[in-house]
C-alpha positions as protocol buffer text, in pm:
chain_id: "A"
residue {
  index: 1
  type: UNK
  ca { x: -633 y: -2264 z: -769 }
}
residue {
  index: 2
  type: UNK
  ca { x: -722 y: -2014 z: -589 }
}
residue {
  index: 3
  type: UNK
  ca { x: -711 y: -1672 z: -767 }
}
residue {
  index: 4
  type: UNK
  ca { x: -562 y: -1405 z: -549 }
}
residue {
  index: 5
  type: UNK
  ca { x: -814 y: -1085 z: -432 }
}
residue {
  index: 6
  type: UNK
  ca { x: -731 y: -791 z: -589 }
}
residue {
  index: 7
  type: UNK
  ca { x: -836 y: -436 z: -444 }
}
residue {
  index: 8
  type: UNK
  ca { x: -861 y: -107 z: -668 }
}
residue {
  index: 9
  type: UNK
  ca { x: -712 y: 176 z: -503 }
}
residue {
  index: 10
  type: UNK
  ca { x: -843 y: 556 z: -585 }
}
residue {
  index: 11
  type: UNK
  ca { x: -701 y: 874 z: -505 }
}
residue {
  index: 12
  type: UNK
  ca { x: -843 y: 1186 z: -708 }
}
residue {
  index: 13
  type: UNK
  ca { x: -810 y: 1083 z: -1047 }
}
residue {
  index: 14
  type: UNK
  ca { x: -562 y: 852 z: -999 }
}
residue {
  index: 15
  type: UNK
  ca { x: -658 y: 468 z: -961 }
}
residue {
  index: 16
  type: UNK
  ca { x: -511 y: 161 z: -1010 }
}
residue {
  index: 17
  type: UNK
  ca { x: -595 y: -231 z: -986 }
}
residue {
  index: 18
  type: UNK
  ca { x: -349 y: -442 z: -689 }
}
residue {
  index: 19
  type: UNK
  ca { x: -341 y: -789 z: -630 }
}
residue {
  index: 20
  type: UNK
  ca { x: -300 y: -847 z: -274 }
}
residue {
  index: 21
  type: UNK
  ca { x: -60 y: -1145 z: -129 }
}
residue {
  index: 22
  type: UNK
  ca { x: -267 y: -1465 z: 134 }
}
residue {
  index: 23
  type: UNK
  ca { x: -63 y: -1254 z: 381 }
}
residue {
  index: 24
  type: UNK
  ca { x: -195 y: -1245 z: 772 }
}
residue {
  index: 25
  type: UNK
  ca { x: -176 y: -864 z: 701 }
}
residue {
  index: 26
  type: UNK
  ca { x: -326 y: -945 z: 380 }
}
residue {
  index: 27
  type: UNK
  ca { x: -617 y: -1123 z: 499 }
}
residue {
  index: 28
  type: UNK
  ca { x: -649 y: -824 z: 740 }
}
residue {
  index: 29
  type: UNK
  ca { x: -706 y: -596 z: 521 }
}
residue {
  index: 30
  type: UNK
  ca { x: -910 y: -736 z: 271 }
}
residue {
  index: 31
  type: UNK
  ca { x: -1202 y: -837 z: 556 }
}
residue {
  index: 32
  type: UNK
  ca { x: -1142 y: -443 z: 645 }
}
residue {
  index: 33
  type: UNK
  ca { x: -1269 y: -321 z: 312 }
}
residue {
  index: 34
  type: UNK
  ca { x: -1383 y: -14 z: 162 }
}
residue {
  index: 35
  type: UNK
  ca { x: -1197 y: 228 z: 388 }
}
residue {
  index: 36
  type: UNK
  ca { x: -1160 y: 556 z: 322 }
}
residue {
  index: 37
  type: UNK
  ca { x: -847 y: 764 z: 422 }
}
residue {
  index: 38
  type: UNK
  ca { x: -645 y: 1065 z: 374 }
}
residue {
  index: 39
  type: UNK
  ca { x: -326 y: 1036 z: 158 }
}
residue {
  index: 40
  type: UNK
  ca { x: 4 y: 1149 z: 330 }
}
residue {
  index: 41
  type: UNK
  ca { x: 345 y: 1124 z: 96 }
}
residue {
  index: 42
  type: UNK
  ca { x: 630 y: 1077 z: 180 }
}
residue {
  index: 43
  type: UNK
  ca { x: 899 y: 1125 z: -73 }
}
residue {
  index: 44
  type: UNK
  ca { x: 750 y: 825 z: -369 }
}
residue {
  index: 45
  type: UNK
  ca { x: 541 y: 687 z: -116 }
}
residue {
  index: 46
  type: UNK
  ca { x: 133 y: 751 z: -25 }
}
residue {
  index: 47
  type: UNK
  ca { x: 64 y: 616 z: 303 }
}
residue {
  index: 48
  type: UNK
  ca { x: -241 y: 671 z: 531 }
}
residue {
  index: 49
  type: UNK
  ca { x: -396 y: 499 z: 845 }
}
residue {
  index: 50
  type: UNK
  ca { x: -660 y: 182 z: 826 }
}
residue {
  index: 51
  type: UNK
  ca { x: -858 y: 6 z: 1064 }
}
residue {
  index: 52
  type: UNK
  ca { x: -642 y: -317 z: 1064 }
}
residue {
  index: 53
  type: UNK
  ca { x: -409 y: -280 z: 1381 }
}
residue {
  index: 54
  type: UNK
  ca { x: -137 y: -622 z: 1359 }
}
residue {
  index: 55
  type: UNK
  ca { x: 244 y: -689 z: 1443 }
}
residue {
  index: 56
  type: UNK
  ca { x: 533 y: -692 z: 1179 }
}
residue {
  index: 57
  type: UNK
  ca { x: 555 y: -1029 z: 1022 }
}
residue {
  index: 58
  type: UNK
  ca { x: 874 y: -1250 z: 1001 }
}
residue {
  index: 59
  type: UNK
  ca { x: 965 y: -1142 z: 696 }
}
residue {
  index: 60
  type: UNK
  ca { x: 843 y: -748 z: 710 }
}
residue {
  index: 61
  type: UNK
  ca { x: 1130 y: -600 z: 493 }
}
residue {
  index: 62
  type: UNK
  ca { x: 1210 y: -217 z: 507 }
}
residue {
  index: 63
  type: UNK
  ca { x: 1324 y: -291 z: 108 }
}
residue {
  index: 64
  type: UNK
  ca { x: 1071 y: -257 z: -107 }
}
residue {
  index: 65
  type: UNK
  ca { x: 1031 y: -262 z: -519 }
}
residue {
  index: 66
  type: UNK
  ca { x: 844 y: -27 z: -757 }
}
residue {
  index: 67
  type: UNK
  ca { x: 519 y: -93 z: -662 }
}
residue {
  index: 68
  type: UNK
  ca { x: 479 y: -298 z: -321 }
}
residue {
  index: 69
  type: UNK
  ca { x: 203 y: -271 z: -118 }
}
residue {
  index: 70
  type: UNK
  ca { x: 294 y: -289 z: 235 }
}
residue {
  index: 71
  type: UNK
  ca { x: 100 y: -235 z: 625 }
}
residue {
  index: 72
  type: UNK
  ca { x: 331 y: 4 z: 843 }
}
residue {
  index: 73
  type: UNK
  ca { x: 286 y: -174 z: 1238 }
}
residue {
  index: 74
  type: UNK
  ca { x: 474 y: 174 z: 1425 }
}
residue {
  index: 75
  type: UNK
  ca { x: 182 y: 396 z: 1193 }
}
residue {
  index: 76
  type: UNK
  ca { x: -135 y: 148 z: 1087 }
}
residue {
  index: 77
  type: UNK
  ca { x: -61 y: 234 z: 780 }
}
residue {
  index: 78
  type: UNK
  ca { x: -142 y: 119 z: 398 }
}
residue {
  index: 79
  type: UNK
  ca { x: 123 y: 180 z: 217 }
}
residue {
  index: 80
  type: UNK
  ca { x: 227 y: 253 z: -132 }
}
residue {
  index: 81
  type: UNK
  ca { x: 524 y: 236 z: -310 }
}
residue {
  index: 82
  type: UNK
  ca { x: 598 y: 410 z: -614 }
}
residue {
  index: 83
  type: UNK
  ca { x: 950 y: 537 z: -602 }
}
residue {
  index: 84
  type: UNK
  ca { x: 1212 y: 676 z: -368 }
}
residue {
  index: 85
  type: UNK
  ca { x: 1163 y: 804 z: -16 }
}
residue {
  index: 86
  type: UNK
  ca { x: 1379 y: 1002 z: 235 }
}
residue {
  index: 87
  type: UNK
  ca { x: 1528 y: 640 z: 320 }
}
residue {
  index: 88
  type: UNK
  ca { x: 1646 y: 528 z: -42 }
}
residue {
  index: 89
  type: UNK
  ca { x: 2007 y: 518 z: -59 }
}
residue {
  index: 90
  type: UNK
  ca { x: 1952 y: 403 z: -425 }
}
residue {
  index: 91
  type: UNK
  ca { x: 1615 y: 337 z: -700 }
}
residue {
  index: 92
  type: UNK
  ca { x: 1458 y: 180 z: -482 }
}
residue {
  index: 93
  type: UNK
  ca { x: 1144 y: 251 z: -174 }
}
residue {
  index: 94
  type: UNK
  ca { x: 1265 y: 243 z: 122 }
}
residue {
  index: 95
  type: UNK
  ca { x: 1032 y: 234 z: 418 }
}
residue {
  index: 96
  type: UNK
  ca { x: 1109 y: 421 z: 810 }
}
residue {
  index: 97
  type: UNK
  ca { x: 1072 y: 1 z: 939 }
}
residue {
  index: 98
  type: UNK
  ca { x: 1015 y: -292 z: 834 }
}
residue {
  index: 99
  type: UNK
  ca { x: 658 y: -283 z: 668 }
}
residue {
  index: 100
  type: UNK
  ca { x: 423 y: -603 z: 623 }
}
residue {
  index: 101
  type: UNK
  ca { x: 371 y: -717 z: 241 }
}
residue {
  index: 102
  type: UNK
  ca { x: 55 y: -627 z: 157 }
}
residue {
  index: 103
  type: UNK
  ca { x: 32 y: -742 z: -311 }
}
residue {
  index: 104
  type: UNK
  ca { x: 133 y: -537 z: -580 }
}
residue {
  index: 105
  type: UNK
  ca { x: 20 y: -274 z: -768 }
}
residue {
  index: 106
  type: UNK
  ca { x: -78 y: -358 z: -1138 }
}
residue {
  index: 107
  type: UNK
  ca { x: 30 y: -151 z: -1382 }
}
residue {
  index: 108
  type: UNK
  ca { x: 252 y: 134 z: -1371 }
}
residue {
  index: 109
  type: UNK
  ca { x: 228 y: 319 z: -963 }
}
residue {
  index: 110
  type: UNK
  ca { x: 397 y: 556 z: -1073 }
}
residue {
  index: 111
  type: UNK
  ca { x: 54 y: 695 z: -1189 }
}
residue {
  index: 112
  type: UNK
  ca { x: 75 y: 795 z: -796 }
}
residue {
  index: 113
  type: UNK
  ca { x: 260 y: 1044 z: -818 }
}
residue {
  index: 114
  type: UNK
  ca { x: 10 y: 1254 z: -900 }
}
residue {
  index: 115
  type: UNK
  ca { x: -166 y: 1228 z: -591 }
}
residue {
  index: 116
  type: UNK
  ca { x: -156 y: 1547 z: -312 }
}
residue {
  index: 117
  type: UNK
  ca { x: -82 y: 1490 z: 86 }
}
residue {
  index: 118
  type: UNK
  ca { x: -471 y: 1529 z: 212 }
}
residue {
  index: 119
  type: UNK
  ca { x: -639 y: 1363 z: -122 }
}
residue {
  index: 120
  type: UNK
  ca { x: -940 y: 1152 z: -56 }
}
residue {
  index: 121
  type: UNK
  ca { x: -812 y: 781 z: -115 }
}
residue {
  index: 122
  type: UNK
  ca { x: -1085 y: 484 z: -156 }
}
residue {
  index: 123
  type: UNK
  ca { x: -947 y: 134 z: -156 }
}
residue {
  index: 124
  type: UNK
  ca { x: -1194 y: -186 z: -279 }
}
residue {
  index: 125
  type: UNK
  ca { x: -1276 y: -498 z: -331 }
}
residue {
  index: 126
  type: UNK
  ca { x: -1179 y: -552 z: -700 }
}
residue {
  index: 127
  type: UNK
  ca { x: -1478 y: -805 z: -858 }
}
């Protein structure tokens, strides 16, 4: 079977691996790697613009799970969800508007709580 591609996300002292889905946006992100950006935070979410420009997928959703990585079309942004956002009613992260699923952080996504706004973040292909 085809193994899902894995990426490594590094920001300051924090790093984690994530596995990508086989969706169209995830493929575009994979092709754009490596990406370096400056992290912004929005509640327990990190997001940053990436050089991928695409629309909203039919199954895009705003309500996410902790550990989801996703793409926010209005800001061409890569998002890492690790807890509540300002839109959350309960414990689940909720994006500002529907986001395209990219994949899932392996292990505990809450490590990203340590990342401050402005931190340099790198996404690269994991071998």
